[in-house]
CSV table of C-alpha atoms in Angstrom, one decimal:
chain,number,residue,atom,x,y,z
A,1,MET,CA,145.1,139.6,114.0
A,2,TRP,CA,145.9,140.9,110.6
A,3,PRO,CA,144.5,142.2,108.4
A,4,ALA,CA,143.2,145.2,109.4
A,5,VAL,CA,142.0,148.7,108.9
A,6,VAL,CA,142.6,151.7,110.5
A,7,MET,CA,140.3,154.4,111.6
A,8,ASP,CA,139.8,158.0,111.6
A,9,GLU,CA,139.7,158.9,115.2
A,10,SER,CA,138.3,162.1,114.2
A,11,ASN,CA,134.9,160.2,114.4
A,12,VAL,CA,135.1,158.1,117.5
A,13,GLY,CA,133.6,159.3,120.8
A,14,ALA,CA,135.6,160.0,123.9
A,15,ARG,CA,134.8,158.1,126.3
A,16,GLY,CA,136.3,155.3,128.7
A,17,VAL,CA,138.8,152.8,127.0
A,18,LEU,CA,139.8,154.1,123.9
A,19,LYS,CA,141.9,157.1,125.5
A,20,LEU,CA,144.1,154.9,127.4
A,21,ALA,CA,146.7,154.6,125.0
A,22,ARG,CA,149.2,157.6,124.0
A,23,VAL,CA,147.3,158.9,120.8
A,24,ASP,CA,150.2,159.9,119.6
A,25,GLN,CA,152.4,156.9,119.5
A,26,SER,CA,149.4,154.3,118.6
A,27,VAL,CA,146.3,154.1,116.0
A,28,LEU,CA,143.2,152.5,116.5
A,29,VAL,CA,142.6,149.7,114.3
A,30,GLN,CA,139.6,147.2,113.7
A,31,PHE,CA,140.2,143.7,112.5
A,32,PHE,CA,138.9,141.8,109.2
A,33,GLY,CA,137.1,138.6,109.9
A,34,THR,CA,136.7,139.2,114.0
A,35,HIS,CA,135.6,142.8,114.1
A,36,ASP,CA,137.4,143.4,117.2
A,37,PHE,CA,139.2,146.7,118.1
A,38,ALA,CA,142.7,147.5,119.0
A,39,ARG,CA,145.0,150.2,119.9
A,40,ILE,CA,148.6,149.4,118.1
A,41,ARG,CA,151.6,151.7,117.6
A,42,SER,CA,151.8,153.1,114.7
A,43,LYS,CA,155.3,151.7,113.0
A,44,TYR,CA,153.2,148.4,112.8
A,45,ALA,CA,150.5,149.8,111.0
A,46,ILE,CA,151.7,148.6,107.3
A,47,PRO,CA,150.2,148.8,104.2
A,48,PHE,CA,148.2,146.0,102.8
A,49,LEU,CA,150.1,144.6,100.1
A,50,ASN,CA,153.2,145.1,102.5
A,51,GLY,CA,151.7,142.8,105.5
A,52,LEU,CA,151.1,139.6,102.2
A,53,LEU,CA,155.1,140.4,101.1
A,54,SER,CA,156.2,139.4,104.4
A,55,SER,CA,154.0,136.6,104.4
A,56,LEU,CA,151.7,137.8,106.6
A,57,HIS,CA,148.8,135.6,105.2
A,58,LEU,CA,151.0,132.7,106.1
A,59,LYS,CA,150.7,133.0,109.8
A,60,CYS,CA,147.6,131.2,110.5
A,61,LYS,CA,144.9,128.7,109.4
A,62,GLN,CA,142.2,129.8,111.4
A,63,ALA,CA,138.8,130.2,109.6
A,64,ARG,CA,138.6,133.9,111.2
A,65,PHE,CA,141.9,134.8,109.6
A,66,TYR,CA,140.8,133.2,106.0
A,67,ARG,CA,137.5,135.3,106.7
A,68,GLY,CA,139.5,138.4,107.4
A,69,LEU,CA,141.4,138.0,104.3
A,70,ASP,CA,138.1,137.4,102.3
A,71,GLU,CA,137.0,140.4,103.8
A,72,ALA,CA,140.0,142.6,102.9
A,73,LYS,CA,139.8,141.5,99.8
A,74,MET,CA,136.1,142.8,99.5
A,75,TYR,CA,136.7,146.3,100.7
A,76,LEU,CA,140.4,146.4,98.1
A,77,SER,CA,137.8,145.9,95.5
A,78,THR,CA,134.8,147.8,96.6
A,79,GLN,CA,135.6,150.5,99.3
A,80,GLN,CA,132.7,148.9,101.7
A,81,LEU,CA,133.5,147.8,104.4
A,82,PRO,CA,130.9,144.7,105.8
A,83,LYS,CA,127.9,145.9,107.6
A,84,ASN,CA,128.8,144.5,110.7
A,85,MET,CA,132.3,146.5,111.2
A,86,LEU,CA,130.4,149.4,110.2
A,87,GLN,CA,127.7,148.7,113.0
A,88,LEU,CA,129.9,147.9,115.5
A,89,GLN,CA,132.0,151.4,114.7
A,90,LYS,CA,129.1,153.6,115.5
A,91,SER,CA,129.0,151.9,119.1
A,92,ILE,CA,133.0,152.2,119.6
A,93,GLY,CA,132.2,154.7,122.5
A,94,SER,CA,130.0,151.8,124.5
A,95,ASP,CA,131.1,150.0,127.2
A,96,GLU,CA,130.4,146.7,125.3
A,97,CYS,CA,133.0,147.3,122.9
A,98,ARG,CA,135.9,145.3,123.0
A,99,VAL,CA,139.6,147.1,122.8
A,100,LYS,CA,142.4,145.3,122.7
A,101,THR,CA,146.4,146.8,122.9
A,102,GLY,CA,148.9,145.1,121.6
A,103,ASP,CA,152.6,145.9,120.2
A,104,ASP,CA,151.9,144.3,116.8
A,105,GLY,CA,148.6,143.8,116.0
A,106,ILE,CA,149.1,140.4,115.0
A,107,ASP,CA,147.6,137.4,117.4
A,108,SER,CA,149.2,133.7,117.9
A,109,CYS,CA,147.2,131.4,115.9
A,110,ASP,CA,146.7,127.6,115.8
A,111,ASP,CA,147.8,125.7,112.4
A,112,THR,CA,144.4,124.0,112.5
A,113,LEU,CA,141.7,125.3,110.8
A,114,GLU,CA,138.3,125.8,112.4
A,115,ASP,CA,136.4,125.6,108.8
A,116,ASP,CA,138.2,123.4,105.7
A,117,SER,CA,135.9,125.6,103.6
A,118,LEU,CA,136.6,128.6,104.7
A,119,GLN,CA,140.0,128.3,103.6
A,120,GLN,CA,140.4,130.5,100.4
A,121,THR,CA,142.7,132.4,99.0
A,122,LEU,CA,142.7,136.1,97.7
A,123,ASP,CA,141.0,136.1,93.9
A,124,CYS,CA,141.5,138.5,91.5
A,125,VAL,CA,140.9,141.9,93.0
A,126,GLN,CA,139.3,144.6,91.0
A,127,MET,CA,140.4,147.7,92.4
A,128,PRO,CA,141.4,151.4,91.5
A,129,PRO,CA,145.2,152.1,90.8
A,130,ILE,CA,147.6,152.8,94.3
A,131,GLU,CA,150.0,155.5,93.7
A,132,MET,CA,152.7,155.1,96.7
A,133,GLY,CA,155.4,158.0,95.2
A,134,ASN,CA,156.1,157.3,91.9
A,135,LEU,CA,154.9,153.8,91.7
A,136,ARG,CA,151.5,153.2,90.2
A,137,VAL,CA,150.2,149.7,90.7
A,138,THR,CA,147.3,149.1,89.0
A,139,SER,CA,146.1,145.4,89.6
A,140,LEU,CA,146.9,143.2,92.3
A,141,ASP,CA,145.3,139.9,90.4
A,142,HIS,CA,144.9,136.9,92.2
A,143,PHE,CA,147.8,134.6,94.2
A,144,HIS,CA,148.9,131.4,92.7
A,145,ASN,CA,148.0,129.3,95.7
A,146,ASN,CA,147.8,129.3,99.7
A,147,LYS,CA,151.6,128.8,100.1
A,148,ASN,CA,153.2,130.8,97.3
A,149,ILE,CA,152.7,134.2,97.7
A,150,TRP,CA,153.3,135.7,94.4
A,151,PRO,CA,150.7,137.6,92.9
A,152,GLU,CA,149.7,136.0,88.9
A,153,GLY,CA,149.0,139.0,87.2
A,154,TYR,CA,150.7,142.0,89.1
A,155,THR,CA,150.8,144.9,87.2
A,156,ALA,CA,152.9,148.1,88.5
A,157,PHE,CA,154.2,151.3,86.7
A,158,ARG,CA,157.3,153.3,87.9
A,159,LYS,CA,159.6,155.9,87.1
A,160,PHE,CA,163.4,155.4,86.6
A,161,THR,CA,166.4,156.9,85.1
A,162,SER,CA,166.6,155.9,81.2
A,163,ILE,CA,169.3,153.3,80.7
A,164,LYS,CA,170.1,155.0,77.5
A,165,ASP,CA,169.5,158.6,78.5
A,166,PRO,CA,170.3,159.3,82.5
A,167,ASN,CA,168.7,162.9,81.8
A,168,LEU,CA,165.6,161.2,81.1
A,169,LEU,CA,162.4,159.7,83.4
A,170,MET,CA,161.4,156.6,81.7
A,171,SER,CA,158.2,154.8,83.1
A,172,TYR,CA,158.6,151.3,82.9
A,173,LYS,CA,155.7,148.5,83.1
A,174,MET,CA,156.8,145.5,85.6
A,175,GLU,CA,154.6,142.2,85.6
A,176,VAL,CA,154.5,139.0,87.7
A,177,LEU,CA,153.6,136.5,84.9
A,178,ARG,CA,152.6,132.4,85.0
A,179,ASN,CA,156.2,130.4,83.9
A,180,PRO,CA,155.3,129.0,80.9
A,181,GLN,CA,157.6,126.2,82.2
A,182,LEU,CA,157.3,125.9,86.1
A,183,LYS,CA,154.6,126.1,87.2
A,184,THR,CA,155.8,126.4,90.8
A,185,ARG,CA,157.8,129.5,90.1
A,186,PRO,CA,157.0,133.0,88.7
A,187,MET,CA,157.8,135.0,85.8
A,188,PHE,CA,159.2,138.8,86.5
A,189,ARG,CA,158.7,140.8,83.2
A,190,VAL,CA,159.4,144.5,82.8
A,191,THR,CA,158.7,146.7,79.8
A,192,THR,CA,159.9,150.1,78.4
A,193,GLU,CA,158.0,152.7,77.0
A,194,ASP,CA,159.9,151.8,74.0
A,195,GLY,CA,158.2,148.5,73.7
A,196,GLU,CA,161.8,146.7,75.1
A,197,GLN,CA,160.9,143.8,77.1
A,198,VAL,CA,163.0,141.8,79.6
A,199,SER,CA,162.2,138.9,80.7
A,200,THR,CA,163.2,136.4,84.0
A,201,LYS,CA,162.2,133.3,85.7
A,202,SER,CA,162.5,132.9,89.6
A,203,ASP,CA,164.5,130.0,91.0
A,204,GLY,CA,163.2,129.9,94.3
A,205,ASN,CA,165.9,131.4,96.0
């Protein structure tokens, strides 16, 4: 069940079930929340942010899922895995270690909560910048609520060809802000290096 962390298999022992699948077509992951291990197809291993943009955080309402989201948030903030996850990784070569295989890494899930007190949304995440090509994400901030995915306070920078001079690359600052007129919809703002701003409000479509 998403979310999970992809493990470095160079640190995994050669014993038993972990080597049953074709390693060149799969990755070994450990899920947040349940701390189970699984081997999934490489094409299904996507960045955490991409999973959020695909609404995977709305797929489940079980307590273990919200616990997993909270642990993933802490990992992004501190770059430290929960102690229990680390302990299980040390014993991954033992016979007691549970390893599953699957196509997508997303378990089926009931819509009922095991523990309402664990229903939490991701709060403000203090994180080091995430760089993907020419995209630099400096803030994920927090989610408006547990139903609307848009991250209020999300900030990223990306270089594009200048509108004024096609021969130049210009850095654009992209933000997701609170809509002052409609609280249930975000406002998107783009700011150029020259300070010019363009804002647009989401209509929900």
